[in-house]
Short mmCIF file of C-alpha atoms and ligand atoms in Angstrom, two decimals:
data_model
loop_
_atom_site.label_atom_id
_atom_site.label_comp_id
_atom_site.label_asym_id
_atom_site.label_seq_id
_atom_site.Cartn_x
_atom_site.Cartn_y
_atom_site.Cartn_z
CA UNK O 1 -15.93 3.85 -5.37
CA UNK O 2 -14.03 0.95 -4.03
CA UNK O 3 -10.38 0.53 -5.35
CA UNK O 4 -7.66 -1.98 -4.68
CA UNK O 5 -3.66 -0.61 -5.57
CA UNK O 6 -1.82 -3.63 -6.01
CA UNK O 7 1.85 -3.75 -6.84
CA UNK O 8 5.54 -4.56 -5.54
CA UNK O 9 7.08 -3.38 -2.54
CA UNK O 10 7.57 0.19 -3.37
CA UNK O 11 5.98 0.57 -6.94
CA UNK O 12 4.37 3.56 -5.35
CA UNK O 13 1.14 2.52 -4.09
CA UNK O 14 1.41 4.10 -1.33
CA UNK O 15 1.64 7.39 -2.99
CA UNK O 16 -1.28 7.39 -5.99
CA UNK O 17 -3.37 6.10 -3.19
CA UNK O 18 -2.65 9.12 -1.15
CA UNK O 19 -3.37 11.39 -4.69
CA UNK O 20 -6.53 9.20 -5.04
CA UNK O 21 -7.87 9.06 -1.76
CA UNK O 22 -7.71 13.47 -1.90
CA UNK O 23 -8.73 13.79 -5.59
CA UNK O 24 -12.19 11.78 -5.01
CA UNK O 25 -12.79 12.30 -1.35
CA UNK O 26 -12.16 8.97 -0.06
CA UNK O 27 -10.05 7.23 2.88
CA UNK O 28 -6.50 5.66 2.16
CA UNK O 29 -6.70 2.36 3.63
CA UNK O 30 -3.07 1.32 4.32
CA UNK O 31 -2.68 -1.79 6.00
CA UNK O 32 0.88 -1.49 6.44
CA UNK O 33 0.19 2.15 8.50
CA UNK O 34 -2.35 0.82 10.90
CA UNK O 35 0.08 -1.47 11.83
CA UNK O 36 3.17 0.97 11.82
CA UNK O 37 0.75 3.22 14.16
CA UNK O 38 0.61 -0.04 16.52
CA UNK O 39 4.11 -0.48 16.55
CA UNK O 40 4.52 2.90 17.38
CA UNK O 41 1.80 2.92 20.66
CA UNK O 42 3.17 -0.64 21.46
CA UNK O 43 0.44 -2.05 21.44
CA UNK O 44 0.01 -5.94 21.61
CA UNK O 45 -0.67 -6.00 17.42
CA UNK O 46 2.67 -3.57 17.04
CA UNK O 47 4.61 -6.16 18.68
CA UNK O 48 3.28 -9.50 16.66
CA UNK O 49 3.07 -7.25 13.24
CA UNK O 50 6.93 -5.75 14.03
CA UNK O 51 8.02 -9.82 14.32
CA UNK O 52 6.96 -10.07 11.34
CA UNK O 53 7.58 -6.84 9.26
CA UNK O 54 11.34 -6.36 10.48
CA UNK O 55 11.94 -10.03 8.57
CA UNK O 56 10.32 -8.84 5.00
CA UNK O 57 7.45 -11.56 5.73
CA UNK O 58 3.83 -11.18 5.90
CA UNK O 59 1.70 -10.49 8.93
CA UNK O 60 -0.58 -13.78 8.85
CA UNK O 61 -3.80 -13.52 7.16
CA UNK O 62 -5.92 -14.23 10.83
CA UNK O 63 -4.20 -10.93 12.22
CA UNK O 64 -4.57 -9.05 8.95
CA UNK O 65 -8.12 -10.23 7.60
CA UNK O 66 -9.41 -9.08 11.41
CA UNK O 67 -7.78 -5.35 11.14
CA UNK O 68 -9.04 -4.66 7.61
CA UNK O 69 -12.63 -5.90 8.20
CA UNK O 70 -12.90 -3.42 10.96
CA UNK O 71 -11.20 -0.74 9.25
CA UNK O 72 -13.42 -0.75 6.11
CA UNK O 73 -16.82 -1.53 8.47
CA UNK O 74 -16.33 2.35 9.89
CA UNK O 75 -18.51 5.06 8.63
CA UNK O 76 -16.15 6.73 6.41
CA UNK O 77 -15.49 4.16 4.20
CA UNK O 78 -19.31 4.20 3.68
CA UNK O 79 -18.35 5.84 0.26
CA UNK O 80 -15.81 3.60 -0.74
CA UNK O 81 -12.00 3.62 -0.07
CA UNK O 82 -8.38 2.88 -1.74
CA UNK O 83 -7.31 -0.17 -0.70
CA UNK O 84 -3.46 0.06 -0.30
CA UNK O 85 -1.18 -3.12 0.63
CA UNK O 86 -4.19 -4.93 1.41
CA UNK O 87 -4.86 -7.68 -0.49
CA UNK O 88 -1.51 -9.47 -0.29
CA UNK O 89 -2.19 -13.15 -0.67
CA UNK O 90 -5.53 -14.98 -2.12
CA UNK O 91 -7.44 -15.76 1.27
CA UNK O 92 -7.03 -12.23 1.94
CA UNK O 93 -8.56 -11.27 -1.37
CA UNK O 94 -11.54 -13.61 -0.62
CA UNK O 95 -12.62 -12.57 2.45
CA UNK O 96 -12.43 -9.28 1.24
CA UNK O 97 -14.46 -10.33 -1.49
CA UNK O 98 -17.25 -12.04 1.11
CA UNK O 99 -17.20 -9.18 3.11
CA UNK O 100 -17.74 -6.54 -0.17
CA UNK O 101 -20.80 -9.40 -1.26
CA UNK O 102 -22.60 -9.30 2.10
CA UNK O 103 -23.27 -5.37 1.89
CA UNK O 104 -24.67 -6.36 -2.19
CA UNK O 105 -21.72 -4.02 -3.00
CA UNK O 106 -18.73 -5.01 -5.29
CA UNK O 107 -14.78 -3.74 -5.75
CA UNK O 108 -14.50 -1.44 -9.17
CA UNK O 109 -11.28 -1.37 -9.66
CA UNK O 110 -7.64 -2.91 -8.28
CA UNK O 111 -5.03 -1.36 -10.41
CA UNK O 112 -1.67 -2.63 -10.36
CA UNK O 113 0.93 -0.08 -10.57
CA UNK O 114 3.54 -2.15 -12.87
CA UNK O 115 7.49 -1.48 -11.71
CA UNK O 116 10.48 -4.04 -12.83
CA UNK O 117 12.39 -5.38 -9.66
CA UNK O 118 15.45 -3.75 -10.67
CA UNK O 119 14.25 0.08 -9.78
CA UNK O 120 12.73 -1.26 -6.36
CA UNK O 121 15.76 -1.19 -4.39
CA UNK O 122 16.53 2.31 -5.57
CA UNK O 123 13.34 3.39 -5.30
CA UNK O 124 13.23 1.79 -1.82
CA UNK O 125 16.92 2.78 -0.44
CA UNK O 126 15.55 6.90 -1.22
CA UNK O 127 12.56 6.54 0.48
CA UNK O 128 12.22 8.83 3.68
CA UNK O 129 9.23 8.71 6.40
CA UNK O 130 7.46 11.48 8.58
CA UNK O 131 7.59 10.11 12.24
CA UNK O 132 4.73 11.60 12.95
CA UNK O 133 2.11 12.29 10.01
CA UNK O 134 3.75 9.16 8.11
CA UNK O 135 3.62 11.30 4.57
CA UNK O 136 6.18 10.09 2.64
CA UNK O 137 9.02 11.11 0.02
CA UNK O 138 12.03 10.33 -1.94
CA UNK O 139 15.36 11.89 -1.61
CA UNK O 140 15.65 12.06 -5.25
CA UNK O 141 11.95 12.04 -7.15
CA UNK O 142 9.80 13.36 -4.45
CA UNK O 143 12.34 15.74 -1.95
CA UNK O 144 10.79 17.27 0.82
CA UNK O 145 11.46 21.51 0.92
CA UNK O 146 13.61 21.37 3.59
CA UNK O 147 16.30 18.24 3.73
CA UNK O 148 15.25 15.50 6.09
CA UNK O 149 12.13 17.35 7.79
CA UNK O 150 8.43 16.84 6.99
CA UNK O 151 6.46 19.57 4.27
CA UNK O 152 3.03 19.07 6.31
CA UNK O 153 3.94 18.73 10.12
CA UNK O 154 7.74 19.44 10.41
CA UNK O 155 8.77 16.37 12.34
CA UNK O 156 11.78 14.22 11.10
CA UNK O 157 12.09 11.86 8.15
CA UNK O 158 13.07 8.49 8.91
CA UNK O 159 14.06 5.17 6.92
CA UNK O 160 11.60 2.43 7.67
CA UNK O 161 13.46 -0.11 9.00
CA UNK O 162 12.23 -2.72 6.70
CA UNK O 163 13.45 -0.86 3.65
CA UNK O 164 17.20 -2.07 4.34
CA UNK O 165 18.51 -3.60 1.22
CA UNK O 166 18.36 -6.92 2.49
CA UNK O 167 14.88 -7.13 3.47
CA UNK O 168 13.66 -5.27 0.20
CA UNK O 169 15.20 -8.44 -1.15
CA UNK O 170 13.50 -10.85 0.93
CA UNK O 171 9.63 -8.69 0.18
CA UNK O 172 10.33 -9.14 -3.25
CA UNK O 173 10.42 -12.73 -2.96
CA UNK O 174 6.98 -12.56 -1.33
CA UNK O 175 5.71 -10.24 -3.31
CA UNK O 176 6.44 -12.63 -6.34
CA UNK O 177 5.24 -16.10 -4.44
CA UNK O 178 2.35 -14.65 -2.64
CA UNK O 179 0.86 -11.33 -3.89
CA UNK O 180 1.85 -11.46 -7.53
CA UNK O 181 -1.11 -14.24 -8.54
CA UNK O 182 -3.84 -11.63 -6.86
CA UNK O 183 -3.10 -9.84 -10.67
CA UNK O 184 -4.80 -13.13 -12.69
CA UNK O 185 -7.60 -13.41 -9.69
CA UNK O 186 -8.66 -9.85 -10.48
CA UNK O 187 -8.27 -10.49 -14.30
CA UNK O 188 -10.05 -13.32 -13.45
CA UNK O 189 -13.09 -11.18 -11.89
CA UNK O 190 -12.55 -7.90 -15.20
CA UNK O 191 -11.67 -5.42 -13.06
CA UNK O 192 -7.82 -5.57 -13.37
CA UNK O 193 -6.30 -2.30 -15.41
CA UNK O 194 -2.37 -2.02 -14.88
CA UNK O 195 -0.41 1.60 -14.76
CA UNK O 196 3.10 1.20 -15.67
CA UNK O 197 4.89 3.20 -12.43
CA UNK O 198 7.91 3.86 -13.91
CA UNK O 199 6.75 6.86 -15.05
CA UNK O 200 6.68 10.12 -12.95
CA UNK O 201 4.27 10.39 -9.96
CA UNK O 202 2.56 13.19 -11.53
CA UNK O 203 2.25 11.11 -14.93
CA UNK O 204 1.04 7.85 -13.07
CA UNK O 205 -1.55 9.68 -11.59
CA UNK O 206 -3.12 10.81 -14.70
CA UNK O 207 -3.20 7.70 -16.00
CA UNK O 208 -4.73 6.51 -13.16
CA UNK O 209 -7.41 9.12 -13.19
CA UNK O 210 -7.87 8.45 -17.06
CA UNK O 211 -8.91 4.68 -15.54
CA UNK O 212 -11.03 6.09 -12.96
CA UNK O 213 -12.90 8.97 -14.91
CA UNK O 214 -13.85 6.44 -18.09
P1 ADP T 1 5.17 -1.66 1.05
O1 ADP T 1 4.01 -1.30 0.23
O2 ADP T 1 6.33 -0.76 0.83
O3 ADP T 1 5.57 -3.10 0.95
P2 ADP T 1 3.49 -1.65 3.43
O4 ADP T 1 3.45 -0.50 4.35
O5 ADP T 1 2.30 -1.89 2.59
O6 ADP T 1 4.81 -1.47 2.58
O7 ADP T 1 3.78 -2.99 4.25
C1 ADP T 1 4.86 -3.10 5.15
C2 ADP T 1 4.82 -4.46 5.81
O8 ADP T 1 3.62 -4.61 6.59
C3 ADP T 1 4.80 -5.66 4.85
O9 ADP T 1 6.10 -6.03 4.42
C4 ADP T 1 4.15 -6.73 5.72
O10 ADP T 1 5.06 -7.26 6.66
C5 ADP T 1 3.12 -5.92 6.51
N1 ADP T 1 1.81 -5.89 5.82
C6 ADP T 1 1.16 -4.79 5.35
N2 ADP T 1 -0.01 -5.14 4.78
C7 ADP T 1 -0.11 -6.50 4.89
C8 ADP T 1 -1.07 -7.47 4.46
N3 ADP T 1 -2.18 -7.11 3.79
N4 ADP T 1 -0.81 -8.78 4.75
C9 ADP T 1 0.28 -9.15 5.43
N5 ADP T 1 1.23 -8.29 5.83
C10 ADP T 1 1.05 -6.98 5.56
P1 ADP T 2 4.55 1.52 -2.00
O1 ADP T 2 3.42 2.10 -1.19
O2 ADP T 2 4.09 0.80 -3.21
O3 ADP T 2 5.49 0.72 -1.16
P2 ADP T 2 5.55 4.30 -2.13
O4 ADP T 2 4.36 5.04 -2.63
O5 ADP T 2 5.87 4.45 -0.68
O6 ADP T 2 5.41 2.73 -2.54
O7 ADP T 2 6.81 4.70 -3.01
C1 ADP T 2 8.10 4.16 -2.75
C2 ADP T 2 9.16 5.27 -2.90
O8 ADP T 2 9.27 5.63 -4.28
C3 ADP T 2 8.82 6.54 -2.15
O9 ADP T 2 10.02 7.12 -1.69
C4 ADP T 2 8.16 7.43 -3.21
O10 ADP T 2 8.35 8.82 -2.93
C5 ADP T 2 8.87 7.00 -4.48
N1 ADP T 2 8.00 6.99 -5.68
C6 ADP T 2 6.68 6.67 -5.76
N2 ADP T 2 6.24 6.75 -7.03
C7 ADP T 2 7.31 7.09 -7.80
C8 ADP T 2 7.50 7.33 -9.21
N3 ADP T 2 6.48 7.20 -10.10
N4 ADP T 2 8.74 7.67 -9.61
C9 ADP T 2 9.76 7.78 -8.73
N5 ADP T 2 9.65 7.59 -7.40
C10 ADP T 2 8.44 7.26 -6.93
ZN1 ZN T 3 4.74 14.83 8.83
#
């Protein structure tokens, strides 16, 4: 099963694809984390990505394309994976779409996880980090046991550094100009199905396992 999680900055795609990604057996494909991990072994990609990330913009397509095609060409996603933060703009989408075509395969299923702009910041401003594991939580709808330390590996929680108020502001404005129309191309193709995200995790999820199991 191949599935695409679109949505805003912080509508929780991140987290469904996580619940996904264990409930079927699949990878969690997260753009934004293999290029967190690069940032983190400063590697020549962490430092062009970081440029880019730290201003709320886009990583450019050439830079992004390349790292997904080689992510989704391993073995493991043989079976399929959950696309999360990746497609972000239209070329993106259709060289994913090439790529998907070559193998006679096809996507199933991008679900866009629906959240207004006005609980983005909040849900943004509460959202903690694991340095190490990168499992993430909110201080207020997903707490961690223990206050500011990670349930899986114990390391510290951090806030991203691109989920300062300011920047949130300046990803929603790309989210709306560049990511946003991906919802009418995949309407467009009949796999669109939309999850509204306001609702609890636990509630999203079965909704989006209603999609999935039909
Ligand atoms: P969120 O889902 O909260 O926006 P992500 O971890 O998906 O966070 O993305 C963080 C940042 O990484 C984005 O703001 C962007 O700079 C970069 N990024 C991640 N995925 C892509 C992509 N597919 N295309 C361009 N930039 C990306
Ligand atoms: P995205 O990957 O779309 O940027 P995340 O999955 O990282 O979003 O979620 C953003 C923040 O909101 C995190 O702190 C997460 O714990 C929290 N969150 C996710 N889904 C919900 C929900 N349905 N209700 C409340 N908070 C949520
Ligand atoms: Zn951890």
């Amino acid at each position: 099963m191949k599935i695409i999680m679109l949505g805003a900055p912080g509508a929780g795609k991140g987290t469904q694809a996580k619940k996904i990604a264990a409930e079927y057996g699949i990878p969690h494909v997260s753009t934004g984390d293999i290029f967190r991990a690069n940032i983190k072994e400063n590697t020549e990609l962490g430092k062009e990505a970081k440029s880019y990330m730290d201003k709320g913009q886009l990583v450019p397509d050439e830079l992004t394309v390349k790292i997904l095609l080689d992510r989704v060409a391993k073995d493991d996603c043989k079976k399929g994976y959950v696309l999360d933060g990746y497609p972000r703009t239209i070329p993106q989408a259709e060289v994913l779409d090439k790529a998907v075509k070559e193998l006679n395969e096809k996507i199933d299923y991008a679900i866009n996880v629906d959240v207004p702009d006005e609980n983005i910041i909040n849900r943004m401003s509460g959202r903690r980090a694991c340095v190490k594991c990168g499992a993430t939580y909110h201080i207020t709808f997903m707490p961690p046991k223990k206050e500011n330390v990670c349930d899986n590996c114990q390391s510290q929680l951090i806030i991203r550094d691109d989920d300062k108020p300011e920047t949130v502001k300046n990803r929603l404005k790309v989210y709306h100009d560049q990511t946003q129309p991906l919802i009418e191309y995949y309407k467009g193709q009949g796999i669109l199905k939309e999850v509204d995200g306001t609702k609890d995790i636990d509630v999203v999820f079965e909704d989006i396992k209603s999609i999935l199991n039909a």
